[in-house]
PDB file of C-alpha atoms in Angstrom:
ATOM      1  CA  MET A   1      15.252  19.291   3.863  1.00  0.00           C
ATOM      2  CA  GLU A   2      15.011  21.248   0.849  1.00  0.00           C
ATOM      3  CA  PHE A   3      11.651  22.113  -0.637  1.00  0.00           C
ATOM      4  CA  VAL A   4      11.655  19.630  -3.440  1.00  0.00           C
ATOM      5  CA  SER A   5      12.545  17.047  -1.379  1.00  0.00           C
ATOM      6  CA  ILE A   6       9.691  17.961   1.255  1.00  0.00           C
ATOM      7  CA  ILE A   7       7.496  17.830  -1.281  1.00  0.00           C
ATOM      8  CA  LEU A   8       8.623  14.543  -2.935  1.00  0.00           C
ATOM      9  CA  LEU A   9       7.880  12.794   0.598  1.00  0.00           C
ATOM     10  CA  ALA A  10       4.951  15.286   1.106  1.00  0.00           C
ATOM     11  CA  PHE A  11       3.078  13.612  -2.095  1.00  0.00           C
ATOM     12  CA  SER A  12       4.831   9.848  -1.923  1.00  0.00           C
ATOM     13  CA  LEU A  13       3.570   9.886   1.998  1.00  0.00           C
ATOM     14  CA  SER A  14       0.009  11.364   0.288  1.00  0.00           C
ATOM     15  CA  MET A  15       0.021   8.136  -1.973  1.00  0.00           C
ATOM     16  CA  ASP A  16      -1.700   5.387   0.623  1.00  0.00           C
ATOM     17  CA  ALA A  17      -4.054   7.689   1.265  1.00  0.00           C
ATOM     18  CA  PHE A  18      -5.232   8.421  -1.770  1.00  0.00           C
ATOM     19  CA  SER A  19      -5.278   4.698  -3.033  1.00  0.00           C
ATOM     20  CA  LEU A  20      -7.126   3.946  -0.165  1.00  0.00           C
ATOM     21  CA  ALA A  21      -9.637   6.586  -0.656  1.00  0.00           C
ATOM     22  CA  LEU A  22     -10.358   5.951  -3.748  1.00  0.00           C
ATOM     23  CA  ALA A  23     -11.161   2.088  -2.836  1.00  0.00           C
ATOM     24  CA  TYR A  24     -13.785   3.415   0.147  1.00  0.00           C
ATOM     25  CA  GLY A  25     -15.093   6.200  -1.784  1.00  0.00           C
ATOM     26  CA  THR A  26     -16.431   3.782  -3.984  1.00  0.00           C
ATOM     27  CA  LEU A  27     -18.323   3.433  -1.038  1.00  0.00           C
ATOM     28  CA  GLY A  28     -20.053   6.363  -1.916  1.00  0.00           C
ATOM     29  CA  LEU A  29     -19.748   8.128   1.395  1.00  0.00           C
ATOM     30  CA  SER A  30     -21.032  11.236   2.388  1.00  0.00           C
ATOM     31  CA  ASN A  31     -19.557  14.842   1.683  1.00  0.00           C
ATOM     32  CA  ILE A  32     -19.227  15.002   5.567  1.00  0.00           C
ATOM     33  CA  PHE A  33     -17.486  11.499   6.533  1.00  0.00           C
ATOM     34  CA  SER A  34     -14.839  12.366   3.639  1.00  0.00           C
ATOM     35  CA  PHE A  35     -14.007  15.483   5.480  1.00  0.00           C
ATOM     36  CA  LYS A  36     -13.996  13.992   9.286  1.00  0.00           C
ATOM     37  CA  ILE A  37     -11.814  10.909   7.376  1.00  0.00           C
ATOM     38  CA  SER A  38      -9.369  13.940   5.208  1.00  0.00           C
ATOM     39  CA  SER A  39      -9.026  15.951   8.085  1.00  0.00           C
ATOM     40  CA  SER A  40      -8.060  12.640  10.335  1.00  0.00           C
ATOM     41  CA  VAL A  41      -5.637  11.750   8.257  1.00  0.00           C
ATOM     42  CA  GLY A  42      -4.313  15.250   7.444  1.00  0.00           C
ATOM     43  CA  VAL A  43      -3.638  15.652  11.646  1.00  0.00           C
ATOM     44  CA  PHE A  44      -1.982  11.712  12.147  1.00  0.00           C
ATOM     45  CA  HIS A  45       0.627  12.911   9.015  1.00  0.00           C
ATOM     46  CA  PHE A  46       1.254  16.125  11.177  1.00  0.00           C
ATOM     47  CA  PHE A  47       2.217  14.505  14.002  1.00  0.00           C
ATOM     48  CA  MET A  48       3.260  11.541  13.467  1.00  0.00           C
ATOM     49  CA  PRO A  49       6.782  12.215  11.841  1.00  0.00           C
ATOM     50  CA  LEU A  50       7.155  14.067  14.445  1.00  0.00           C
ATOM     51  CA  LEU A  51       6.315  11.289  17.431  1.00  0.00           C
ATOM     52  CA  GLY A  52       9.328   9.772  14.809  1.00  0.00           C
ATOM     53  CA  MET A  53      11.616  12.664  14.673  1.00  0.00           C
ATOM     54  CA  SER A  54      11.806  12.424  19.241  1.00  0.00           C
ATOM     55  CA  VAL A  55      12.281   8.832  18.921  1.00  0.00           C
ATOM     56  CA  LYS A  56      15.315   9.460  17.155  1.00  0.00           C
ATOM     57  CA  TYR A  57      16.395  11.963  19.230  1.00  0.00           C
ATOM     58  CA  TYR A  58      16.259   9.614  22.519  1.00  0.00           C
ATOM     59  CA  LEU A  59      17.979   7.074  20.414  1.00  0.00           C
ATOM     60  CA  MET A  60      20.735   9.261  18.675  1.00  0.00           C
ATOM     61  CA  GLU A  61      21.199   9.797  22.665  1.00  0.00           C
ATOM     62  CA  TYR A  62      22.658   6.618  23.514  1.00  0.00           C
ATOM     63  CA  SER A  63      23.601   5.789  19.878  1.00  0.00           C
ATOM     64  CA  SER A  64      26.716   7.146  18.094  1.00  0.00           C
ATOM     65  CA  MET A  65      25.767   5.499  14.962  1.00  0.00           C
ATOM     66  CA  SER A  66      24.646   7.120  11.444  1.00  0.00           C
ATOM     67  CA  PHE A  67      21.558   7.740  10.339  1.00  0.00           C
ATOM     68  CA  ASP A  68      22.408   8.600   6.680  1.00  0.00           C
ATOM     69  CA  PHE A  69      22.414   5.300   5.882  1.00  0.00           C
ATOM     70  CA  ILE A  70      19.306   4.258   8.295  1.00  0.00           C
ATOM     71  CA  THR A  71      17.207   6.871   6.250  1.00  0.00           C
ATOM     72  CA  SER A  72      18.586   4.938   2.797  1.00  0.00           C
ATOM     73  CA  ILE A  73      17.231   1.706   4.734  1.00  0.00           C
ATOM     74  CA  ILE A  74      13.814   3.238   5.642  1.00  0.00           C
ATOM     75  CA  TYR A  75      13.085   4.682   2.165  1.00  0.00           C
ATOM     76  CA  PHE A  76      14.118   1.750   0.531  1.00  0.00           C
ATOM     77  CA  TYR A  77      12.206  -0.481   2.570  1.00  0.00           C
ATOM     78  CA  LEU A  78       8.779   1.823   2.505  1.00  0.00           C
ATOM     79  CA  GLY A  79       9.229   1.726  -1.285  1.00  0.00           C
ATOM     80  CA  ILE A  80       9.407  -1.958  -1.642  1.00  0.00           C
ATOM     81  CA  ASN A  81       6.977  -2.073   0.703  1.00  0.00           C
ATOM     82  CA  PHE A  82       4.745   0.141  -1.530  1.00  0.00           C
ATOM     83  CA  LEU A  83       5.607  -1.598  -4.553  1.00  0.00           C
ATOM     84  CA  LEU A  84       4.277  -4.941  -2.673  1.00  0.00           C
ATOM     85  CA  GLU A  85       1.256  -3.570  -1.399  1.00  0.00           C
ATOM     86  CA  SER A  86       0.274  -2.758  -4.849  1.00  0.00           C
ATOM     87  CA  ARG A  87       0.109  -6.360  -6.040  1.00  0.00           C
ATOM     88  CA  GLU A  88      -2.810  -7.329  -3.128  1.00  0.00           C
ATOM     89  CA  LYS A  89      -6.080  -6.891  -3.816  1.00  0.00           C
ATOM     90  CA  ARG A  90      -7.384  -4.806  -0.774  1.00  0.00           C
ATOM     91  CA  LYS A  91     -10.434  -5.768   0.893  1.00  0.00           C
ATOM     92  CA  VAL A  92     -13.030  -2.678   1.777  1.00  0.00           C
ATOM     93  CA  SER A  93     -15.471  -2.447   4.577  1.00  0.00           C
ATOM     94  CA  LYS A  94     -18.312   0.211   4.573  1.00  0.00           C
ATOM     95  CA  MET A  95     -16.982   2.677   7.575  1.00  0.00           C
ATOM     96  CA  CYS A  96     -19.393   3.883  10.003  1.00  0.00           C
ATOM     97  CA  SER A  97     -17.843   4.671  12.966  1.00  0.00           C
ATOM     98  CA  MET A  98     -14.453   7.515  14.589  1.00  0.00           C
ATOM     99  CA  LYS A  99     -12.503   3.838  15.502  1.00  0.00           C
ATOM    100  CA  ASP A 100     -12.531   3.397  12.371  1.00  0.00           C
ATOM    101  CA  ILE A 101     -11.709   6.937  11.103  1.00  0.00           C
ATOM    102  CA  PHE A 102      -8.825   6.673  13.317  1.00  0.00           C
ATOM    103  CA  LEU A 103      -7.742   2.974  12.507  1.00  0.00           C
ATOM    104  CA  PHE A 104      -7.551   4.344   9.075  1.00  0.00           C
ATOM    105  CA  SER A 105      -5.921   7.587   9.892  1.00  0.00           C
ATOM    106  CA  LEU A 106      -3.179   5.133  11.787  1.00  0.00           C
ATOM    107  CA  ALA A 107      -2.757   2.903   8.726  1.00  0.00           C
ATOM    108  CA  VAL A 108      -1.994   5.456   6.493  1.00  0.00           C
ATOM    109  CA  SER A 109       0.456   7.437   8.921  1.00  0.00           C
ATOM    110  CA  LEU A 110       2.774   5.068   9.878  1.00  0.00           C
ATOM    111  CA  ASP A 111       5.115   5.968   7.197  1.00  0.00           C
ATOM    112  CA  SER A 112       5.296   9.418   8.091  1.00  0.00           C
ATOM    113  CA  PHE A 113       6.381   7.704  11.803  1.00  0.00           C
ATOM    114  CA  SER A 114       9.209   6.402  10.093  1.00  0.00           C
ATOM    115  CA  VAL A 115      10.199   9.300   7.511  1.00  0.00           C
ATOM    116  CA  GLY A 116      10.653  11.139  11.059  1.00  0.00           C
ATOM    117  CA  LEU A 117      12.825   8.956  12.445  1.00  0.00           C
ATOM    118  CA  ALA A 118      14.971   8.626   8.958  1.00  0.00           C
ATOM    119  CA  GLN A 119      15.187  12.678   8.431  1.00  0.00           C
ATOM    120  CA  LEU A 120      17.908  14.258  10.627  1.00  0.00           C
ATOM    121  CA  ASN A 121      16.552  17.681   9.941  1.00  0.00           C
ATOM    122  CA  LEU A 122      13.169  17.723   9.761  1.00  0.00           C
ATOM    123  CA  THR A 123      11.812  20.790  10.300  1.00  0.00           C
ATOM    124  CA  ILE A 124       7.794  22.233  10.924  1.00  0.00           C
ATOM    125  CA  ILE A 125       7.394  22.827   7.588  1.00  0.00           C
ATOM    126  CA  SER A 126       7.713  19.266   6.713  1.00  0.00           C
ATOM    127  CA  PRO A 127       4.673  17.856   8.601  1.00  0.00           C
ATOM    128  CA  ILE A 128       2.610  20.789   8.000  1.00  0.00           C
ATOM    129  CA  THR A 129       2.733  20.059   4.210  1.00  0.00           C
ATOM    130  CA  PHE A 130       2.931  16.339   4.816  1.00  0.00           C
ATOM    131  CA  ALA A 131      -0.484  16.786   6.586  1.00  0.00           C
ATOM    132  CA  ILE A 132      -1.292  19.145   3.940  1.00  0.00           C
ATOM    133  CA  PHE A 133      -1.070  17.160   0.820  1.00  0.00           C
ATOM    134  CA  SER A 134      -2.743  13.849   2.361  1.00  0.00           C
ATOM    135  CA  PHE A 135      -5.566  16.100   3.451  1.00  0.00           C
ATOM    136  CA  PHE A 136      -6.144  16.743  -0.325  1.00  0.00           C
ATOM    137  CA  PHE A 137      -4.994  13.789  -1.652  1.00  0.00           C
ATOM    138  CA  THR A 138      -7.152  11.660   0.803  1.00  0.00           C
ATOM    139  CA  LEU A 139     -10.087  13.987  -0.168  1.00  0.00           C
ATOM    140  CA  ILE A 140      -9.613  13.537  -4.033  1.00  0.00           C
ATOM    141  CA  GLY A 141      -9.204  10.179  -3.718  1.00  0.00           C
ATOM    142  CA  LEU A 142     -12.414   9.669  -1.702  1.00  0.00           C
ATOM    143  CA  LYS A 143     -14.818  11.756  -4.744  1.00  0.00           C
ATOM    144  CA  LEU A 144     -12.287  10.533  -7.364  1.00  0.00           C
ATOM    145  CA  GLY A 145     -13.771   7.258  -5.820  1.00  0.00           C
ATOM    146  CA  LYS A 146     -17.065   7.292  -6.103  1.00  0.00           C
ATOM    147  CA  LYS A 147     -16.649   7.811  -9.782  1.00  0.00           C
ATOM    148  CA  LEU A 148     -13.502   5.719 -10.762  1.00  0.00           C
ATOM    149  CA  ASN A 149     -12.477   2.235 -10.637  1.00  0.00           C
ATOM    150  CA  SER A 150     -10.274   1.463  -7.890  1.00  0.00           C
ATOM    151  CA  MET A 151      -7.421   0.363 -10.343  1.00  0.00           C
ATOM    152  CA  PHE A 152      -5.788   4.049  -9.644  1.00  0.00           C
ATOM    153  CA  GLY A 153      -5.596   2.606  -6.213  1.00  0.00           C
ATOM    154  CA  LYS A 154      -2.558   0.447  -7.378  1.00  0.00           C
ATOM    155  CA  THR A 155      -1.284   2.963  -9.920  1.00  0.00           C
ATOM    156  CA  ALA A 156      -1.184   5.410  -6.817  1.00  0.00           C
ATOM    157  CA  VAL A 157       0.784   2.754  -4.362  1.00  0.00           C
ATOM    158  CA  ILE A 158       3.090   2.047  -7.409  1.00  0.00           C
ATOM    159  CA  ILE A 159       4.111   6.050  -7.897  1.00  0.00           C
ATOM    160  CA  GLY A 160       4.120   6.177  -3.875  1.00  0.00           C
ATOM    161  CA  GLY A 161       6.843   3.473  -4.000  1.00  0.00           C
ATOM    162  CA  ILE A 162       9.260   4.844  -6.628  1.00  0.00           C
ATOM    163  CA  PHE A 163       9.481   7.807  -4.936  1.00  0.00           C
ATOM    164  CA  PHE A 164      10.468   6.117  -1.823  1.00  0.00           C
ATOM    165  CA  LEU A 165      13.707   4.805  -3.672  1.00  0.00           C
ATOM    166  CA  ILE A 166      14.227   7.363  -5.320  1.00  0.00           C
ATOM    167  CA  LEU A 167      14.864   9.432  -2.411  1.00  0.00           C
ATOM    168  CA  GLY A 168      16.176   6.342  -1.030  1.00  0.00           C
ATOM    169  CA  PHE A 169      19.276   6.250  -3.722  1.00  0.00           C
ATOM    170  CA  PHE A 170      19.392  10.346  -2.969  1.00  0.00           C
ATOM    171  CA  HIS A 171      20.265   9.480   0.891  1.00  0.00           C
ATOM    172  CA  LEU A 172      23.024   7.037   0.208  1.00  0.00           C
TER     173      LEU A 172
END
């Protein structure tokens, strides 16, 4: 995968975390808690594409189908899902436990699993880049959320969805 695609994917994957972090940031979370959440999101964005890639290789052993078309379908699905998500109002509750951090991290990194499943030439650079981007965008979102209205969360999800749709066209 070329570097520009990796950066676009990393940016797109981090937008969901960023938008939710904006909403959670409005709760006035402590700096330590914000760092814990951001770190957890980064770790999940590292391991989920690797897990997806492992599942893909298992499926490839038992199937002769081409994954290029499936890659496009997954990106289109993610893009459309992001755009539909942007229309929903998210209910935000105060996060107070490691279970909450785990669930938040899992929820915003499931799309990374799909990317690992879709990519045929995913290298270790990709999950590292995904982890770095998602860590920083989550942390930035939490910090901005303390100061800004959560309306930017909707815009961030729309931008992420548009990037996934563009990537879907590139993989056709």
